[in-house]
């Protein structure tokens, strides 16, 4: 009967350990969920600010384009690196012209 008693006691301790593990996992899960929600709120706020800034800059840009003369626009675009004007055409050789134009700045 002593062995029967010890086996039921060890069974109870296994259940107790399982419960503790489950509680710890719940705590970790809740903490992570809270941290993620907090981070998401921060990111949403940043996205909102960036969207507002972007539309403001787009309005500014189109206004400047309408006010600029064709000569000014041409001069400005010739100063921009090619990656900015046509990013879809980026190739390994795209950086080479930028180095070339650096010497003729004076």
GROMACS .gro file of C-alpha atoms in nm:
model
  106
    1UNK     CA    1   0.000   0.000   0.000
    2UNK     CA    2   0.301   0.232   0.052
    3UNK     CA    3   0.395   0.210  -0.316
    4UNK     CA    4   0.039   0.291  -0.418
    5UNK     CA    5   0.043   0.604  -0.199
    6UNK     CA    6   0.376   0.729  -0.340
    7UNK     CA    7   0.263   0.680  -0.699
    8UNK     CA    8  -0.053   0.884  -0.644
    9UNK     CA    9   0.155   1.154  -0.473
   10UNK     CA   10   0.397   1.169  -0.767
   11UNK     CA   11   0.098   1.178  -1.002
   12UNK     CA   12  -0.037   1.478  -0.812
   13UNK     CA   13   0.298   1.655  -0.828
   14UNK     CA   14   0.316   1.597  -1.205
   15UNK     CA   15  -0.029   1.757  -1.237
   16UNK     CA   16   0.086   2.046  -1.014
   17UNK     CA   17   0.399   2.096  -1.229
   18UNK     CA   18   0.187   2.084  -1.545
   19UNK     CA   19  -0.041   2.350  -1.400
   20UNK     CA   20   0.255   2.570  -1.311
   21UNK     CA   21   0.399   2.530  -1.661
   22UNK     CA   22   0.061   2.618  -1.811
   23UNK     CA   23   0.034   2.930  -1.590
   24UNK     CA   24   0.387   3.035  -1.687
   25UNK     CA   25   0.307   2.986  -2.056
   26UNK     CA   26  -0.010   3.193  -2.018
   27UNK     CA   27   0.189   3.470  -1.848
   28UNK     CA   28   0.447   3.469  -2.127
   29UNK     CA   29   0.173   3.464  -2.393
   30UNK     CA   30  -0.014   3.753  -2.229
   31UNK     CA   31   0.306   3.953  -2.191
   32UNK     CA   32   0.401   3.897  -2.555
   33UNK     CA   33   0.052   3.985  -2.677
   34UNK     CA   34   0.060   4.305  -2.474
   35UNK     CA   35   0.408   4.396  -2.602
   36UNK     CA   36   0.307   4.326  -2.963
   37UNK     CA   37  -0.013   4.531  -2.932
   38UNK     CA   38   0.186   4.821  -2.789
   39UNK     CA   39   0.439   4.799  -3.072
   40UNK     CA   40   0.159   4.784  -3.331
   41UNK     CA   41   0.005   5.103  -3.187
   42UNK     CA   42   0.343   5.281  -3.212
   43UNK     CA   43   0.391   5.162  -3.570
   44UNK     CA   44   0.037   5.266  -3.669
   45UNK     CA   45   0.107   5.614  -3.533
   46UNK     CA   46   0.437   5.632  -3.723
   47UNK     CA   47   0.268   5.516  -4.046
   48UNK     CA   48   0.001   5.784  -4.001
   49UNK     CA   49   0.266   6.054  -3.952
   50UNK     CA   50   0.466   5.932  -4.252
   51UNK     CA   51   0.158   5.928  -4.475
   52UNK     CA   52   0.075   6.285  -4.373
   53UNK     CA   53   0.437   6.395  -4.429
   54UNK     CA   54   0.442   6.218  -4.765
   55UNK     CA   55   0.126   6.384  -4.893
   56UNK     CA   56   0.255   6.721  -4.769
   57UNK     CA   57   0.582   6.668  -4.958
   58UNK     CA   58   0.392   6.556  -5.270
   59UNK     CA   59   0.183   6.875  -5.261
   60UNK     CA   60   0.499   7.082  -5.210
   61UNK     CA   61   0.670   6.897  -5.494
   62UNK     CA   62   0.388   6.950  -5.744
   63UNK     CA   63   0.364   7.316  -5.646
   64UNK     CA   64   0.739   7.362  -5.700
   65UNK     CA   65   0.714   7.182  -6.034
   66UNK     CA   66   0.439   7.417  -6.151
   67UNK     CA   67   0.634   7.724  -6.035
   68UNK     CA   68   0.968   7.613  -6.179
   69UNK     CA   69   1.067   7.707  -6.531
   70UNK     CA   70   1.155   7.427  -6.777
   71UNK     CA   71   1.523   7.533  -6.753
   72UNK     CA   72   1.519   7.505  -6.372
   73UNK     CA   73   1.352   7.163  -6.390
   74UNK     CA   74   1.607   7.040  -6.641
   75UNK     CA   75   1.897   7.167  -6.430
   76UNK     CA   76   1.752   7.008  -6.117
   77UNK     CA   77   1.691   6.671  -6.283
   78UNK     CA   78   2.042   6.664  -6.428
   79UNK     CA   79   2.177   6.695  -6.070
   80UNK     CA   80   1.970   6.400  -5.943
   81UNK     CA   81   2.138   6.058  -5.946
   82UNK     CA   82   1.984   5.824  -6.203
   83UNK     CA   83   1.857   5.583  -5.932
   84UNK     CA   84   1.622   5.852  -5.800
   85UNK     CA   85   1.472   5.929  -6.141
   86UNK     CA   86   1.429   5.570  -6.257
   87UNK     CA   87   1.467   5.324  -5.967
   88UNK     CA   88   1.327   5.035  -6.172
   89UNK     CA   89   1.636   5.054  -6.397
   90UNK     CA   90   1.884   5.004  -6.112
   91UNK     CA   91   2.175   4.796  -6.230
   92UNK     CA   92   2.526   4.727  -6.094
   93UNK     CA   93   2.664   4.987  -6.335
   94UNK     CA   94   2.429   5.261  -6.212
   95UNK     CA   95   2.684   5.398  -5.963
   96UNK     CA   96   2.953   5.453  -6.229
   97UNK     CA   97   2.809   5.775  -6.382
   98UNK     CA   98   2.773   5.930  -6.036
   99UNK     CA   99   3.148   5.902  -5.975
  100UNK     CA  100   3.215   6.057  -6.316
  101UNK     CA  101   3.000   6.363  -6.254
  102UNK     CA  102   3.161   6.417  -5.911
  103UNK     CA  103   3.485   6.545  -6.066
  104UNK     CA  104   3.318   6.808  -6.283
  105UNK     CA  105   3.136   6.987  -6.003
  106UNK     CA  106   3.368   7.291  -6.005
   0.00000   0.00000   0.00000
